[in-house]
Amino acid sequence: MDKTFEQAVLVLNCGSSSLKFAVVDPATGEQYLTGLAEALGLPEAEISWRFGSADKQKSPLASGADHTQALQFLEEVVFKGQEAMTQALVAVGHRVVHGGELFSQPELITDEVEAGIEKCIPFAPLHNPAHLLGIRAARRLFSHLPHVAIFDTAFHQTMPPASFMYAIPSKLYKEHGMRRYGAHGTSHYYVAGEAAKLLGKPAEEVNVITAHLGNGGSLCAVKGGKSIDTSMGITPLEGLMMGTRCGNVDPSLVFFMVDELGYSLDQVKDVLNKQSGLLGISGKTSDFRGITQGLEEGDEQCALAFDMFCYRLAKFIASYYVPLGRVDALVFTGGIGENSLVMRSKVLSLLAGFGYQEDAQANEAARFGQGGLITAEGSAKAFVIPTNEELVIARGAAAFAG
Ligand code: AMP
């Protein structure tokens, strides 16, 4: 029997050489289609996709294919024979990493909104230009649909000045926008909402600490459904120890590397963004699975990377008891948060003083897409909640459907 479709949103996430896409039902979250175009601009450009849980399909793209050509392939080849699905499309939702202070909610994309995204390029020099490429190509190709930008920073626009300001001369904020903006907003928003459901209360009455831990990682203090503090800063380098990013360091490290070691600023940028974190300490891998494997095999550097990751995370979580006062639950999400039971076990034990006690069986069960409460009866509550940024983007975009 042919599948029927109520409404569907095309969700696009454009990187500089990649384009991730999904067709999502904004009501149920069902993902009818997911896929990725990779190595754009290179000879080996290719695209892969899958309908629901069907087998993955793959095809090379023309050598050096760009975002426009990838979207053309999507429209002409992938969508072919999928009339029921494509006719259900009501909007296109674009993930945008940085909206600065200009955007605090989903925005219908107009030329002015594009100009605003362009204005925020200094804060996300790799991401925003790539988003614009995708947005411009998609607006041309799917001109009959409303296009909506969903910003990673938007959820954090409710942070008060005491948490978003840096203790640097205020004119640098007033004249140049130098402040903390945060990231992963759609994920923090989604899992905070799901945590409220699990607690059986409206989001407005719930205080949670959400830990999005993937290749990049950030924490958020969510009070009554609003972000009031987050660990990432003007860029996604601040805060937690990540796959290849250093997180919080003494900024004087920069002067030391430049003045004493003769590094160029580009080299410093590369060290702190791409050679640090789990990779820098382990000397082996930025992938948390590799770190935990090394830990099991007795690799000392992997063990140190693991300990540092958990210790710094637990300390940061503890600090959010200050803005929140009362914490109803801690939430783990993202690739590491959703899957690494050893990390969760360690972090909960480091937070024992705050009343957390792991339920080992429940912790073991909450993996590979399965969420749930992972703490014992009478303990402060910690949940694993698989994130769903595509759904937040689809819902934000569907709100603009004609
Ligand atoms: P993300 O950026 O959210 O896709 O998360 C990527 C991170 O999740 C990588 O560090 C992976 O090693 C980690 N990850 C994925 N699956 C597992 C797993 N089963 N156990 C531990 N870490 C995992």
Tab-separated table of C-alpha atoms and ligand atoms in Angstrom:
chain	number	residue	atom	x	y	z
A	1	MET	CA	0.000	0.000	0.000
A	2	ASP	CA	1.271	3.466	-0.826
A	3	LYS	CA	2.336	5.521	2.161
A	4	THR	CA	0.274	8.606	2.930
A	5	PHE	CA	1.833	11.846	4.083
A	6	GLU	CA	0.162	14.593	6.052
A	7	GLN	CA	2.855	17.270	6.169
A	8	ALA	CA	6.575	17.095	5.600
A	9	VAL	CA	9.477	19.511	6.002
A	10	LEU	CA	12.776	19.353	4.164
A	11	VAL	CA	15.466	19.949	6.787
A	12	LEU	CA	18.848	21.125	5.505
A	13	ASN	CA	22.126	21.461	7.350
A	14	CYS	CA	24.892	22.796	5.126
A	15	GLY	CA	28.562	22.617	5.981
A	16	SER	CA	31.347	24.014	3.820
A	17	SER	CA	31.752	20.731	1.912
A	18	SER	CA	28.680	18.814	3.002
A	19	LEU	CA	24.918	18.993	2.927
A	20	LYS	CA	22.890	16.924	5.357
A	21	PHE	CA	19.213	16.557	4.505
A	22	ALA	CA	16.098	14.961	5.915
A	23	VAL	CA	12.404	14.940	5.159
A	24	VAL	CA	10.618	14.989	8.483
A	25	ASP	CA	6.994	14.822	9.611
A	26	PRO	CA	6.744	17.831	11.965
A	27	ALA	CA	3.877	16.219	13.886
A	28	THR	CA	5.392	12.842	14.664
A	29	GLY	CA	9.102	13.351	14.013
A	30	GLU	CA	9.111	10.427	11.584
A	31	GLN	CA	12.036	10.773	9.205
A	32	TYR	CA	10.874	9.686	5.766
A	33	LEU	CA	14.221	10.361	4.165
A	34	THR	CA	17.712	11.080	5.501
A	35	GLY	CA	20.894	11.647	3.584
A	36	LEU	CA	24.207	13.375	3.141
A	37	ALA	CA	26.097	14.913	0.236
A	38	GLU	CA	29.812	14.917	1.011
A	39	ALA	CA	33.120	16.099	-0.415
A	40	LEU	CA	31.348	18.934	-2.219
A	41	GLY	CA	33.752	20.962	-4.339
A	42	LEU	CA	36.072	17.957	-4.627
A	43	PRO	CA	36.467	15.360	-7.399
A	44	GLU	CA	35.080	12.633	-5.115
A	45	ALA	CA	31.799	14.439	-4.349
A	46	GLU	CA	29.073	11.913	-3.539
A	47	ILE	CA	25.624	11.602	-2.059
A	48	SER	CA	23.983	8.891	0.023
A	49	TRP	CA	20.417	8.576	1.265
A	50	ARG	CA	17.895	6.226	2.740
A	51	PHE	CA	14.094	6.181	2.880
A	52	GLY	CA	12.953	5.355	6.423
A	53	SER	CA	14.775	2.195	7.470
A	54	ALA	CA	15.302	0.965	3.882
A	55	ASP	CA	18.795	0.188	2.605
A	56	LYS	CA	21.191	3.059	2.072
A	57	GLN	CA	21.678	4.185	-1.517
A	58	LYS	CA	24.724	5.965	-2.832
A	59	SER	CA	25.767	7.792	-5.955
A	60	PRO	CA	28.755	9.836	-7.078
A	61	LEU	CA	27.985	13.450	-7.935
A	62	ALA	CA	29.630	15.278	-10.821
A	63	SER	CA	33.300	15.956	-10.044
A	64	GLY	CA	33.519	19.146	-7.990
A	65	ALA	CA	29.730	19.313	-7.523
A	66	ASP	CA	28.601	22.180	-5.289
A	67	HIS	CA	25.612	22.682	-2.956
A	68	THR	CA	23.358	23.639	-5.876
A	69	GLN	CA	24.230	20.488	-7.797
A	70	ALA	CA	23.702	18.354	-4.701
A	71	LEU	CA	20.242	19.865	-4.202
A	72	GLN	CA	19.482	19.400	-7.889
A	73	PHE	CA	20.351	15.716	-7.537
A	74	LEU	CA	18.082	15.531	-4.502
A	75	GLU	CA	15.199	17.054	-6.424
A	76	GLU	CA	15.690	15.241	-9.732
A	77	VAL	CA	16.935	11.805	-8.684
A	78	VAL	CA	16.250	11.122	-4.989
A	79	PHE	CA	12.748	12.643	-5.048
A	80	LYS	CA	11.863	10.854	-8.317
A	81	GLY	CA	8.869	8.585	-7.889
A	82	GLN	CA	8.188	10.062	-4.427
A	83	GLU	CA	5.346	12.350	-5.483
A	84	ALA	CA	3.232	11.655	-2.390
A	85	MET	CA	6.113	12.748	-0.167
A	86	THR	CA	7.221	15.751	-2.181
A	87	GLN	CA	3.654	17.024	-2.509
A	88	ALA	CA	3.403	16.941	1.286
A	89	LEU	CA	6.366	19.315	1.640
A	90	VAL	CA	5.191	22.514	3.321
A	91	ALA	CA	8.481	24.234	4.160
A	92	VAL	CA	12.261	24.020	4.135
A	93	GLY	CA	14.017	24.385	7.509
A	94	HIS	CA	17.654	25.492	7.482
A	95	ARG	CA	19.938	24.931	10.433
A	96	VAL	CA	22.043	28.050	11.038
A	97	VAL	CA	24.834	27.938	13.610
A	98	HIS	CA	25.072	31.625	14.495
A	99	GLY	CA	22.395	34.268	14.666
A	100	GLY	CA	24.256	36.649	16.989
A	101	GLU	CA	21.886	38.955	18.834
A	102	LEU	CA	19.835	39.477	15.676
A	103	PHE	CA	17.775	36.303	15.856
A	104	SER	CA	16.090	34.808	18.893
A	105	GLN	CA	13.491	32.655	17.135
A	106	PRO	CA	12.888	30.875	13.813
A	107	GLU	CA	12.828	33.385	10.948
A	108	LEU	CA	11.175	33.236	7.555
A	109	ILE	CA	14.136	33.740	5.229
A	110	THR	CA	14.024	36.946	3.224
A	111	ASP	CA	16.882	38.863	1.652
A	112	GLU	CA	17.125	40.847	4.927
A	113	VAL	CA	17.438	37.655	6.966
A	114	GLU	CA	20.145	36.421	4.592
A	115	ALA	CA	21.941	39.738	5.163
A	116	GLY	CA	21.628	39.199	8.936
A	117	ILE	CA	23.173	35.723	8.656
A	118	GLU	CA	25.956	37.285	6.616
A	119	LYS	CA	26.507	39.883	9.338
A	120	CYS	CA	27.092	37.076	11.850
A	121	ILE	CA	29.871	35.488	9.741
A	122	PRO	CA	32.661	36.845	11.994
A	123	PHE	CA	31.243	34.721	14.844
A	124	ALA	CA	31.000	31.538	12.737
A	125	PRO	CA	33.416	31.987	9.844
A	126	LEU	CA	33.220	28.357	8.744
A	127	HIS	CA	29.538	27.682	9.266
A	128	ASN	CA	27.509	30.748	8.294
A	129	PRO	CA	28.999	31.144	4.785
A	130	ALA	CA	28.232	27.463	4.140
A	131	HIS	CA	24.668	27.906	5.396
A	132	LEU	CA	24.237	30.838	3.034
A	133	LEU	CA	25.389	28.744	0.078
A	134	GLY	CA	22.757	26.148	0.944
A	135	ILE	CA	20.050	28.700	1.644
A	136	ARG	CA	20.591	30.519	-1.642
A	137	ALA	CA	20.667	27.313	-3.670
A	138	ALA	CA	17.582	25.924	-1.923
A	139	ARG	CA	15.596	29.149	-2.241
A	140	ARG	CA	16.196	29.032	-5.981
A	141	LEU	CA	15.364	25.351	-6.392
A	142	PHE	CA	12.422	25.119	-4.011
A	143	SER	CA	11.076	28.597	-4.615
A	144	HIS	CA	7.458	27.509	-4.069
A	145	LEU	CA	8.122	26.717	-0.380
A	146	PRO	CA	8.728	29.002	2.600
A	147	HIS	CA	12.326	28.771	3.820
A	148	VAL	CA	12.915	29.163	7.541
A	149	ALA	CA	16.183	29.618	9.440
A	150	ILE	CA	16.514	27.918	12.828
A	151	PHE	CA	19.466	29.275	14.783
A	152	ASP	CA	21.637	27.242	17.198
A	153	THR	CA	22.201	30.396	19.221
A	154	ALA	CA	18.547	31.501	19.419
A	155	PHE	CA	17.580	29.476	22.499
A	156	HIS	CA	20.378	31.134	24.497
A	157	GLN	CA	19.210	34.669	23.803
A	158	THR	CA	17.341	34.571	27.131
A	159	MET	CA	20.641	34.460	29.074
A	160	PRO	CA	20.957	37.422	31.438
A	161	PRO	CA	23.946	39.783	31.059
A	162	ALA	CA	25.613	38.338	34.173
A	163	SER	CA	26.026	35.048	32.323
A	164	PHE	CA	26.557	36.229	28.742
A	165	MET	CA	29.079	39.014	29.374
A	166	TYR	CA	32.842	38.533	29.415
A	167	ALA	CA	34.714	40.514	32.051
A	168	ILE	CA	36.441	42.607	29.395
A	169	PRO	CA	35.879	46.316	28.601
A	170	SER	CA	32.141	46.693	27.947
A	171	LYS	CA	32.721	48.700	24.813
A	172	LEU	CA	34.016	45.515	23.176
A	173	TYR	CA	30.531	44.111	23.716
A	174	LYS	CA	28.662	47.288	22.850
A	175	GLU	CA	30.653	48.094	19.718
A	176	HIS	CA	31.748	44.662	18.536
A	177	GLY	CA	29.267	42.169	19.987
A	178	MET	CA	31.946	40.358	21.983
A	179	ARG	CA	29.894	38.257	24.384
A	180	ARG	CA	28.926	34.643	24.965
A	181	TYR	CA	26.317	33.287	22.531
A	182	GLY	CA	26.343	29.521	23.123
A	183	ALA	CA	25.445	26.782	20.650
A	184	HIS	CA	23.473	23.496	20.339
A	185	GLY	CA	20.382	25.545	21.261
A	186	THR	CA	17.919	23.329	19.367
A	187	SER	CA	19.219	20.255	21.153
A	188	HIS	CA	19.166	21.822	24.635
A	189	TYR	CA	15.654	23.130	23.972
A	190	TYR	CA	14.412	19.749	22.772
A	191	VAL	CA	15.814	17.603	25.577
A	192	ALA	CA	14.767	20.130	28.247
A	193	GLY	CA	11.195	19.875	26.903
A	194	GLU	CA	11.336	16.076	26.878
A	195	ALA	CA	12.718	16.064	30.433
A	196	ALA	CA	9.748	18.151	31.572
A	197	LYS	CA	7.422	15.551	30.005
A	198	LEU	CA	9.247	12.746	31.826
A	199	LEU	CA	8.920	14.723	35.070
A	200	GLY	CA	5.192	15.144	34.357
A	201	LYS	CA	5.303	18.946	34.617
A	202	PRO	CA	4.972	21.883	32.213
A	203	ALA	CA	8.347	23.092	30.909
A	204	GLU	CA	7.764	26.462	32.649
A	205	GLU	CA	7.933	24.752	36.045
A	206	VAL	CA	11.031	22.673	35.483
A	207	ASN	CA	14.741	23.416	36.041
A	208	VAL	CA	17.200	21.147	34.272
A	209	ILE	CA	20.871	20.948	33.390
A	210	THR	CA	21.263	19.601	29.862
A	211	ALA	CA	24.568	18.121	28.670
A	212	HIS	CA	24.870	17.817	24.885
A	213	LEU	CA	27.994	15.722	24.448
A	214	GLY	CA	29.022	14.892	20.901
A	215	ASN	CA	32.149	15.796	18.947
A	216	GLY	CA	31.394	19.275	20.213
A	217	GLY	CA	29.874	19.529	23.651
A	218	SER	CA	28.020	22.076	25.722
A	219	LEU	CA	26.014	22.403	28.909
A	220	CYS	CA	22.948	24.494	29.466
A	221	ALA	CA	21.144	25.665	32.592
A	222	VAL	CA	17.458	25.690	31.638
A	223	LYS	CA	15.169	27.452	34.099
A	224	GLY	CA	11.435	27.224	33.428
A	225	GLY	CA	12.084	26.270	29.797
A	226	LYS	CA	14.533	29.145	29.177
A	227	SER	CA	18.305	29.044	28.785
A	228	ILE	CA	19.924	31.117	31.513
A	229	ASP	CA	23.507	29.942	31.095
A	230	THR	CA	25.488	27.805	28.697
A	231	SER	CA	29.098	26.715	28.432
A	232	MET	CA	30.004	27.772	24.890
A	233	GLY	CA	31.030	31.334	24.245
A	234	ILE	CA	31.459	33.752	21.378
A	235	THR	CA	32.522	30.635	19.436
A	236	PRO	CA	32.084	26.914	20.183
A	237	LEU	CA	35.615	26.713	21.633
A	238	GLU	CA	34.732	27.726	25.185
A	239	GLY	CA	33.516	25.444	27.928
A	240	LEU	CA	33.829	21.676	28.095
A	241	MET	CA	36.693	19.527	26.867
A	242	MET	CA	35.621	18.229	23.435
A	243	GLY	CA	36.785	15.882	20.686
A	244	THR	CA	39.476	18.197	19.328
A	245	ARG	CA	38.647	21.498	21.081
A	246	CYS	CA	40.311	22.536	24.316
A	247	GLY	CA	37.341	24.145	26.099
A	248	ASN	CA	38.219	26.553	28.926
A	249	VAL	CA	41.877	27.500	29.166
A	250	ASP	CA	43.799	30.479	30.480
A	251	PRO	CA	43.821	32.860	27.464
A	252	SER	CA	47.475	33.531	28.264
A	253	LEU	CA	48.275	30.205	26.620
A	254	VAL	CA	47.829	32.093	23.356
A	255	PHE	CA	50.480	34.684	24.271
A	256	PHE	CA	52.787	31.923	25.422
A	257	MET	CA	52.461	29.984	22.165
A	258	VAL	CA	52.994	33.148	20.111
A	259	ASP	CA	55.682	34.903	22.180
A	260	GLU	CA	57.659	31.942	23.480
A	261	LEU	CA	57.106	29.270	20.854
A	262	GLY	CA	56.806	31.513	17.789
A	263	TYR	CA	53.481	30.042	16.651
A	264	SER	CA	51.460	32.061	14.178
A	265	LEU	CA	47.889	32.950	15.177
A	266	ASP	CA	46.622	30.469	12.598
A	267	GLN	CA	48.706	27.740	14.209
A	268	VAL	CA	47.331	28.640	17.646
A	269	LYS	CA	43.804	28.515	16.269
A	270	ASP	CA	44.508	25.117	14.775
A	271	VAL	CA	46.035	23.765	18.001
A	272	LEU	CA	43.130	24.884	20.184
A	273	ASN	CA	40.362	23.917	17.760
A	274	LYS	CA	41.668	20.846	15.997
A	275	GLN	CA	44.533	19.310	17.974
A	276	SER	CA	43.325	19.576	21.567
A	277	GLY	CA	40.606	17.966	23.675
A	278	LEU	CA	40.395	14.164	23.663
A	279	LEU	CA	42.719	13.995	20.658
A	280	GLY	CA	45.350	16.252	22.202
A	281	ILE	CA	45.501	14.350	25.483
A	282	SER	CA	45.192	10.802	24.137
A	283	GLY	CA	47.519	11.487	21.206
A	284	LYS	CA	45.385	8.909	19.389
A	285	THR	CA	41.785	9.776	18.746
A	286	SER	CA	39.072	12.370	19.145
A	287	ASP	CA	36.448	9.639	19.106
A	288	PHE	CA	35.032	8.739	22.499
A	289	ARG	CA	34.706	5.064	21.541
A	290	GLY	CA	38.455	4.966	20.910
A	291	ILE	CA	39.088	6.694	24.240
A	292	THR	CA	37.012	4.169	26.195
A	293	GLN	CA	38.606	1.283	24.323
A	294	GLY	CA	42.046	2.659	25.231
A	295	LEU	CA	40.899	3.013	28.835
A	296	GLU	CA	39.880	-0.664	28.927
A	297	GLU	CA	43.197	-1.687	27.392
A	298	GLY	CA	45.189	0.225	30.000
A	299	ASP	CA	46.380	3.081	27.762
A	300	GLU	CA	47.453	5.791	30.222
A	301	GLN	CA	46.864	8.747	27.933
A	302	CYS	CA	43.361	7.538	27.043
A	303	ALA	CA	42.665	7.053	30.749
A	304	LEU	CA	43.804	10.617	31.435
A	305	ALA	CA	41.653	11.978	28.577
A	306	PHE	CA	38.645	10.106	29.987
A	307	ASP	CA	39.290	11.335	33.546
A	308	MET	CA	39.737	14.930	32.416
A	309	PHE	CA	36.594	14.825	30.286
A	310	CYS	CA	34.474	13.528	33.183
A	311	TYR	CA	36.065	15.680	35.889
A	312	ARG	CA	35.714	18.915	33.967
A	313	LEU	CA	32.169	18.035	32.951
A	314	ALA	CA	31.111	17.206	36.527
A	315	LYS	CA	32.656	20.434	37.855
A	316	PHE	CA	30.820	22.448	35.205
A	317	ILE	CA	27.526	20.693	35.994
A	318	ALA	CA	27.989	21.473	39.686
A	319	SER	CA	28.471	25.161	38.876
A	320	TYR	CA	24.959	25.306	37.359
A	321	TYR	CA	23.411	24.758	40.757
A	322	VAL	CA	24.172	28.463	41.267
A	323	PRO	CA	22.000	29.898	38.451
A	324	LEU	CA	19.298	27.244	38.890
A	325	GLY	CA	19.044	26.989	42.678
A	326	ARG	CA	16.805	23.937	42.407
A	327	VAL	CA	17.692	21.265	39.846
A	328	ASP	CA	14.918	18.825	38.878
A	329	ALA	CA	17.056	16.698	36.577
A	330	LEU	CA	20.336	16.351	34.749
A	331	VAL	CA	20.039	15.253	31.108
A	332	PHE	CA	22.648	13.504	28.962
A	333	THR	CA	22.354	13.678	25.164
A	334	GLY	CA	24.494	13.734	21.982
A	335	GLY	CA	26.567	10.802	20.678
A	336	ILE	CA	28.638	10.473	23.868
A	337	GLY	CA	25.851	11.409	26.292
A	338	GLU	CA	23.411	8.945	24.719
A	339	ASN	CA	25.813	6.028	24.493
A	340	SER	CA	28.702	6.097	26.939
A	341	LEU	CA	27.556	4.435	30.116
A	342	VAL	CA	31.080	4.519	31.619
A	343	MET	CA	31.206	8.291	31.203
A	344	ARG	CA	27.751	8.717	32.758
A	345	SER	CA	28.628	6.372	35.588
A	346	LYS	CA	31.830	8.298	36.356
A	347	VAL	CA	30.153	11.713	36.166
A	348	LEU	CA	27.312	10.640	38.465
A	349	SER	CA	29.827	9.296	40.987
A	350	LEU	CA	31.735	12.610	40.874
A	351	LEU	CA	28.398	14.332	41.577
A	352	ALA	CA	27.502	12.047	44.509
A	353	GLY	CA	27.699	15.051	46.837
A	354	PHE	CA	24.760	16.553	44.938
A	355	GLY	CA	22.635	13.476	45.627
A	356	TYR	CA	23.201	11.501	42.406
A	357	GLN	CA	23.331	7.733	42.611
A	358	GLU	CA	23.491	5.629	39.476
A	359	ASP	CA	21.105	2.766	38.777
A	360	ALA	CA	23.647	0.573	36.962
A	361	GLN	CA	21.057	-1.561	35.189
A	362	ALA	CA	19.064	1.447	34.006
A	363	ASN	CA	22.277	3.140	32.871
A	364	GLU	CA	23.224	0.075	30.860
A	365	ALA	CA	19.765	-0.062	29.246
A	366	ALA	CA	19.789	3.589	28.142
A	367	ARG	CA	21.879	3.315	24.988
A	368	PHE	CA	21.633	3.221	21.217
A	369	GLY	CA	18.564	5.412	20.898
A	370	GLN	CA	16.930	4.199	24.095
A	371	GLY	CA	16.493	6.884	26.765
A	372	GLY	CA	15.272	6.863	30.342
A	373	LEU	CA	16.003	7.549	33.988
A	374	ILE	CA	19.453	6.249	34.958
A	375	THR	CA	19.512	7.071	38.659
A	376	ALA	CA	18.349	5.012	41.631
A	377	GLU	CA	15.183	5.500	43.649
A	378	GLY	CA	15.588	8.471	46.013
A	379	SER	CA	18.562	9.835	44.031
A	380	ALA	CA	18.671	13.221	42.309
A	381	LYS	CA	17.350	12.459	38.822
A	382	ALA	CA	19.464	12.009	35.703
A	383	PHE	CA	17.968	11.097	32.331
A	384	VAL	CA	19.351	9.977	29.003
A	385	ILE	CA	17.278	11.608	26.256
A	386	PRO	CA	18.173	11.065	22.583
A	387	THR	CA	18.217	14.457	20.947
A	388	ASN	CA	16.210	15.319	17.839
A	389	GLU	CA	17.383	18.569	16.306
A	390	GLU	CA	15.724	17.718	12.975
A	391	LEU	CA	12.333	17.622	14.660
A	392	VAL	CA	12.831	21.036	16.290
A	393	ILE	CA	13.871	22.464	12.917
A	394	ALA	CA	10.922	20.789	11.154
A	395	ARG	CA	8.463	22.175	13.699
A	396	GLY	CA	9.978	25.638	13.597
A	397	ALA	CA	9.722	25.654	9.803
A	398	ALA	CA	6.231	24.107	9.614
A	399	ALA	CA	4.920	27.001	11.703
A	400	PHE	CA	5.430	29.168	8.595
A	401	ALA	CA	3.595	26.819	6.224
A	402	GLY	CA	0.980	28.646	4.171
B	1	AMP	P1	27.856	13.334	17.736
B	1	AMP	O1	28.741	14.504	17.423
B	1	AMP	O2	26.659	13.691	18.582
B	1	AMP	O3	27.497	12.491	16.542
B	1	AMP	O4	28.725	12.366	18.685
B	1	AMP	C1	29.947	11.800	18.258
B	1	AMP	C2	30.659	11.226	19.474
B	1	AMP	O5	29.831	10.211	20.080
B	1	AMP	C3	31.976	10.548	19.122
B	1	AMP	O6	32.974	10.900	20.081
B	1	AMP	C4	31.648	9.080	19.269
B	1	AMP	O7	32.763	8.305	19.639
B	1	AMP	C5	30.639	9.106	20.400
B	1	AMP	N1	29.892	7.839	20.441
B	1	AMP	C6	29.061	7.337	19.516
B	1	AMP	N2	28.650	6.096	19.887
B	1	AMP	C7	29.263	5.807	21.060
B	1	AMP	C8	29.276	4.688	21.948
B	1	AMP	N3	28.589	3.593	21.676
B	1	AMP	N4	30.018	4.759	23.081
B	1	AMP	C9	30.739	5.873	23.343
B	1	AMP	N5	30.783	6.959	22.550
B	1	AMP	C10	30.063	6.932	21.423
